[in-house]
C-alpha cells in the first residue's frame, strides 16, 4: 500500500495545513478506511475562523472533518460485520458504551464520547483513517459515497424531528434554511409532516428548500418585526405550527419559535448561537410549550440510510461544490466567502480529479 496519508490539519485560527500522517493500523475492533467523501460542516469552518466552539478549544493541531464515508481496506480481528471492499458511512461519534447514557441508548450525551474533529479528537479529512467498526454502516449498492457522507448532517435532521415528535399530520416550522435546516425539512417531510414552512434571510436558500419539498417559504426581511414574522407564519400555514425547529441559533428565531408554536406544541432548539439570549418564557410556559434541546444524534444512521436508499429522501441536491484534498484550502475559502452559494461542499481525499 502507498504510504501517502495526506491530512488536513488545523493548527490554529486561519492556519490550516496539509501534511503527511502515518497510515494508522486498525485495533482489534476497528476498520481501516480509505476515505472517499467528506463534507465540510459549519463546525469545521467555525474552528478554522474562531479556534473554538463554546468550551471546545483547538489548543493543539487537529485533523478536521467528520461528515464522511469510505471503503474498508483493513479489518481488526474482532470485526465480524465488515470486510475489505465494503463501502461505509462513518458515524463520527464513538461513545464509551459503559455509562448510564450509553446504556440507556442516548449515547450522544455520553461525557466520554470520542467525536471526530471536536477538540481534542482528530477528524478524518485524510486519505486513510481508522474507526470503531460498530460505528461504520455498510452502504447499499444504490448509494454513493457523497450520500454516505451526508448521512451525518441528515442524522441531525432525523434526531431533531424525533426530539420534536414530528409525525403524520404534524404542522412544522423550520427556522433557518442552511444545511441543517434543509435536512430537517427533508426529515420532517419523510416523517409524515402534512405541511412544512421554512424561513431564511436568503432567497437562494429558500429556492433550494422549495425544490426539496418545502410547502411554504418565508423570507425574513430586515424591516420585519417579530410580530410581523409570527403573523406571516400563521397566515401561510393557515394555523399555528405544532412543532417548531430552530436551526439558526439566532435569538429572534428562538423568540419567534416560542411564540408561534401552537399551544401544547414542541419547540426544538437545534441551532447553536450565543450562549445566553433573552426569550419570552412565561407565555410559552403558560401554553405548555415543550422546549427541547438537541445535540448531535443517536441511533440515526440506519434510519437515515434507509430513508435515502428507499428513495424517500433525496440528499443529492445538497452537494453543490466538489474539491480534491489538495484543494482543501480552496474548499474552506469557498465555505467562508459563500461564493457560488454553497450548501454542502464535499472533499474527495482519494481522487485526483473531481
Ligand atoms: Zn457536521
Ligand atoms: Zn458513555
XYZ file of C-alpha atoms and ligand atoms in Angstrom:
356
model
C 0.000 0.000 0.000
C 1.045 3.588 -0.569
C 2.417 5.453 2.446
C 0.601 8.609 1.398
C -1.783 9.781 4.097
C -2.241 13.445 3.285
C -4.375 15.026 6.029
C -5.934 18.465 6.592
C -4.656 19.656 9.966
C -5.876 22.765 11.771
C -3.073 24.377 13.784
C -4.980 27.454 14.920
C -7.110 30.299 13.626
C -6.749 30.536 9.825
C -3.849 28.102 9.974
C -4.863 25.017 8.008
C -2.057 22.812 6.715
C -1.900 19.744 4.526
C 0.598 17.322 5.932
C 1.508 13.668 5.926
C 0.443 11.488 8.820
C 1.269 7.794 9.245
C -1.375 5.418 7.924
C -2.915 4.059 11.145
C -3.230 0.365 11.944
C -6.732 -0.764 12.969
C -7.140 -2.010 16.547
C -8.991 -5.299 17.070
C -12.444 -3.697 16.936
C -11.625 -1.134 14.248
C -11.506 -0.911 10.477
C -9.037 0.994 8.320
C -10.900 3.113 5.796
C -9.766 4.596 2.526
C -11.642 7.893 2.764
C -13.796 8.740 -0.259
C -16.061 11.712 0.544
C -16.068 14.247 3.373
C -18.493 17.129 3.746
C -17.384 20.421 5.235
C -19.524 21.277 8.236
C -20.254 24.676 9.755
C -18.351 23.482 12.819
C -15.165 22.831 10.780
C -15.380 26.375 9.420
C -16.039 27.735 12.903
C -12.914 26.058 14.306
C -10.902 27.427 11.379
C -12.102 31.018 11.835
C -12.567 31.205 15.639
C -10.437 28.376 17.020
C -13.217 27.236 19.343
C -16.882 26.361 19.813
C -18.105 27.007 23.374
C -15.666 25.150 25.635
C -14.141 23.102 22.830
C -10.877 24.882 22.054
C -8.309 23.969 19.405
C -5.156 24.146 21.531
C -3.183 21.541 19.643
C -3.151 20.562 15.955
C -6.366 18.751 14.985
C -7.389 17.000 11.762
C -10.705 18.447 10.536
C -13.684 16.592 9.067
C -16.494 14.422 10.430
C -19.125 14.004 7.683
C -17.610 11.086 5.883
C -17.665 7.818 4.010
C -15.106 5.468 2.518
C -14.073 1.943 1.674
C -12.888 -0.630 4.208
C -9.319 -1.665 3.359
C -8.250 -3.239 6.663
C -10.165 -5.127 9.349
C -9.333 -5.690 13.033
C -9.509 -9.283 14.238
C -12.724 -8.899 16.278
C -14.717 -7.284 13.469
C -17.420 -9.601 12.123
C -19.866 -7.467 10.137
C -17.474 -5.722 7.734
C -14.883 -6.931 5.251
C -12.370 -5.396 2.888
C -14.089 -3.697 -0.028
C -17.229 -2.741 1.899
C -18.385 0.832 1.355
C -19.357 2.509 4.625
C -20.815 5.671 6.119
C -18.876 6.657 9.238
C -20.728 7.843 12.341
C -18.172 10.255 13.841
C -19.115 9.794 17.498
C -17.886 6.732 19.359
C -19.287 6.695 22.909
C -17.855 4.820 25.908
C -20.585 2.168 25.969
C -20.420 1.928 29.772
C -22.143 4.993 31.249
C -25.851 5.371 32.009
C -26.407 7.484 28.902
C -24.814 4.835 26.716
C -26.715 2.021 28.412
C -29.959 3.985 28.081
C -29.431 4.480 24.358
C -28.918 8.252 24.408
C -25.224 7.833 23.710
C -24.939 11.330 22.181
C -24.957 12.542 25.802
C -22.027 10.314 26.837
C -19.471 12.526 28.614
C -16.620 10.316 27.380
C -17.639 10.262 23.701
C -14.914 10.450 21.070
C -16.112 12.724 18.281
C -14.215 13.396 15.066
C -12.925 16.962 14.757
C -14.134 18.100 18.160
C -11.048 19.071 20.174
C -9.020 17.196 21.221
C -10.232 14.409 18.880
C -8.868 14.244 15.343
C -11.292 14.160 12.426
C -10.957 12.178 9.235
C -10.179 14.619 6.440
C -7.306 12.302 5.477
C -6.645 9.714 2.813
C -6.744 6.904 5.434
C -8.428 6.700 8.811
C -9.231 4.061 11.454
C -12.638 3.978 13.176
C -14.623 1.735 15.516
C -16.296 -0.822 13.235
C -19.506 -0.630 15.301
C -19.959 2.948 14.098
C -19.402 2.164 10.418
C -22.522 1.331 8.417
C -22.431 -0.580 5.156
C -23.848 1.462 2.284
C -26.394 -0.225 -0.011
C -25.234 -0.548 -3.640
C -27.633 2.172 -4.744
C -25.998 4.804 -2.534
C -22.963 6.877 -3.485
C -20.098 7.965 -1.234
C -21.462 11.535 -1.286
C -24.766 10.257 0.026
C -22.855 8.241 2.618
C -21.098 11.372 3.860
C -24.426 13.204 4.016
C -25.798 10.636 6.478
C -24.092 12.749 9.146
C -25.980 16.015 8.622
C -29.131 14.040 7.763
C -28.793 12.344 11.155
C -29.077 15.769 12.771
C -32.366 16.334 10.919
C -33.695 12.898 11.850
C -32.792 13.388 15.510
C -34.297 16.899 15.571
C -37.590 15.548 14.195
C -37.585 12.714 16.732
C -36.978 15.240 19.525
C -39.956 17.223 18.203
C -42.193 14.136 17.851
C -42.738 15.034 14.203
C -45.132 12.527 12.676
C -48.048 12.079 10.307
C -50.074 15.286 10.226
C -47.548 17.478 12.043
C -47.551 21.110 11.014
C -43.894 22.063 11.072
C -41.965 25.300 11.151
C -38.229 25.156 10.371
C -36.330 28.368 11.116
C -33.185 28.702 9.001
C -32.531 27.051 5.630
C -28.809 26.318 5.929
C -27.669 22.700 5.549
C -29.161 21.668 8.913
C -32.448 23.455 8.245
C -32.655 21.714 4.867
C -32.010 18.205 6.235
C -34.556 18.922 8.977
C -37.060 19.879 6.276
C -36.305 16.648 4.370
C -36.670 14.581 7.540
C -39.926 16.266 8.567
C -41.470 15.520 5.169
C -40.259 11.907 5.332
C -41.676 11.563 8.849
C -45.130 12.478 7.508
C -45.494 16.177 8.282
C -48.517 17.499 6.418
C -47.060 20.983 5.964
C -43.578 22.393 6.395
C -42.794 26.107 6.318
C -39.134 27.099 6.258
C -37.683 30.577 6.786
C -34.392 32.235 5.873
C -32.885 35.603 5.086
C -31.501 34.407 1.723
C -33.647 33.862 -1.370
C -31.219 31.314 -2.837
C -31.621 29.020 0.144
C -35.393 29.278 0.081
C -35.386 28.313 -3.595
C -33.412 25.177 -2.732
C -35.846 24.487 0.118
C -38.750 24.747 -2.333
C -37.078 22.286 -4.689
C -36.568 19.898 -1.756
C -40.277 19.889 -0.941
C -40.977 22.806 1.386
C -44.698 23.591 1.263
C -44.133 27.217 2.195
C -41.148 29.524 2.427
C -40.835 32.841 4.197
C -38.076 35.311 3.535
C -37.191 37.233 6.676
C -36.620 40.852 5.658
C -34.706 43.384 7.721
C -37.731 45.624 8.224
C -39.963 42.841 9.594
C -40.754 42.918 13.299
C -41.073 39.774 15.382
C -44.838 40.180 15.319
C -44.790 40.554 11.516
C -42.907 37.261 11.236
C -45.267 35.433 13.599
C -48.342 36.731 11.766
C -46.905 35.751 8.387
C -46.073 32.194 9.535
C -49.603 31.585 10.819
C -51.068 33.113 7.663
C -49.012 30.927 5.339
C -49.649 27.712 7.266
C -53.317 28.557 7.872
C -52.740 27.644 11.528
C -50.017 27.667 14.177
C -47.229 25.088 13.776
C -47.469 22.112 16.145
C -43.686 21.731 16.049
C -41.089 24.468 15.580
C -37.447 23.609 14.982
C -34.932 26.413 15.204
C -31.956 25.599 13.004
C -30.461 29.091 13.010
C -29.424 29.717 16.601
C -30.464 33.351 16.134
C -32.151 34.993 19.102
C -35.036 36.347 17.042
C -35.733 32.870 15.608
C -35.857 31.265 19.042
C -38.167 34.047 20.231
C -40.445 33.511 17.225
C -40.466 29.737 17.787
C -41.600 30.086 21.393
C -44.407 32.468 20.463
C -45.751 30.953 17.254
C -45.794 27.272 18.291
C -49.312 26.022 18.853
C -50.423 25.743 22.483
C -49.307 22.354 23.784
C -46.750 22.010 20.984
C -42.998 21.476 20.897
C -40.117 23.850 20.176
C -36.795 22.147 19.417
C -33.631 24.230 19.581
C -31.218 22.696 17.096
C -29.061 25.660 16.111
C -26.283 26.903 18.331
C -25.919 30.629 18.702
C -24.994 32.855 21.614
C -24.747 31.057 24.946
C -27.182 33.483 26.580
C -30.232 35.060 24.962
C -33.451 36.758 26.082
C -36.637 34.797 25.444
C -40.344 35.356 26.172
C -40.570 32.453 28.591
C -43.748 32.805 30.634
C -46.046 32.921 27.601
C -44.525 29.672 26.386
C -44.847 28.045 29.814
C -48.498 29.081 30.290
C -49.215 27.447 26.953
C -47.261 24.299 27.895
C -44.801 24.570 25.038
C -42.186 21.834 25.458
C -38.794 23.458 24.875
C -36.293 20.766 23.943
C -32.564 20.790 23.422
C -30.996 18.836 20.631
C -27.389 17.705 20.482
C -25.984 15.685 17.589
C -27.959 12.395 17.337
C -28.124 8.775 18.368
C -29.325 5.644 16.573
C -29.978 7.595 13.393
C -27.616 6.124 10.787
C -29.662 3.016 9.918
C -32.789 5.176 9.580
C -31.023 7.850 7.529
C -29.524 5.232 5.188
C -32.909 3.533 4.765
C -34.639 6.860 4.016
C -32.150 7.639 1.232
C -31.758 4.100 -0.120
C -35.538 3.687 -0.389
C -35.890 6.992 -2.233
C -37.943 8.724 0.472
C -35.258 11.374 0.844
C -33.014 12.783 -1.864
C -29.911 14.442 -0.430
C -28.065 14.761 -3.757
C -29.165 18.366 -4.451
C -27.389 19.438 -1.246
C -23.952 18.799 -2.778
C -23.041 21.991 -4.617
C -19.222 22.020 -4.655
C -16.532 19.332 -5.011
C -12.790 19.503 -4.312
C -9.838 17.147 -4.071
C -7.952 17.088 -0.775
C -5.038 19.072 -2.241
C -7.533 21.936 -2.682
C -8.810 21.848 0.900
C -7.863 25.494 1.488
C -9.858 26.494 -1.591
C -12.796 24.447 -0.324
C -12.748 26.247 3.027
C -12.303 29.641 1.327
C -15.472 28.887 -0.645
C -17.303 27.916 2.540
C -16.234 31.168 4.209
C -16.905 33.510 1.272
C -20.187 31.870 0.295
C -19.213 32.376 -3.337
C -21.455 30.364 -5.638
C -23.989 29.834 -2.828
C -22.515 26.614 -1.441
C -24.781 24.324 0.532
C -22.624 21.259 1.049
C -19.006 21.256 -0.052
C -17.536 17.774 -0.438
C -13.837 16.869 -0.445
C -12.586 13.660 -2.093
C -9.326 12.567 -0.422
C -8.502 9.803 -2.885
C -9.472 11.261 -6.238
C -7.116 13.167 -8.475
C -9.876 14.893 -10.414
C -13.375 15.740 -9.228
Zn -21.457 18.332 10.805
Zn -20.905 6.597 27.707
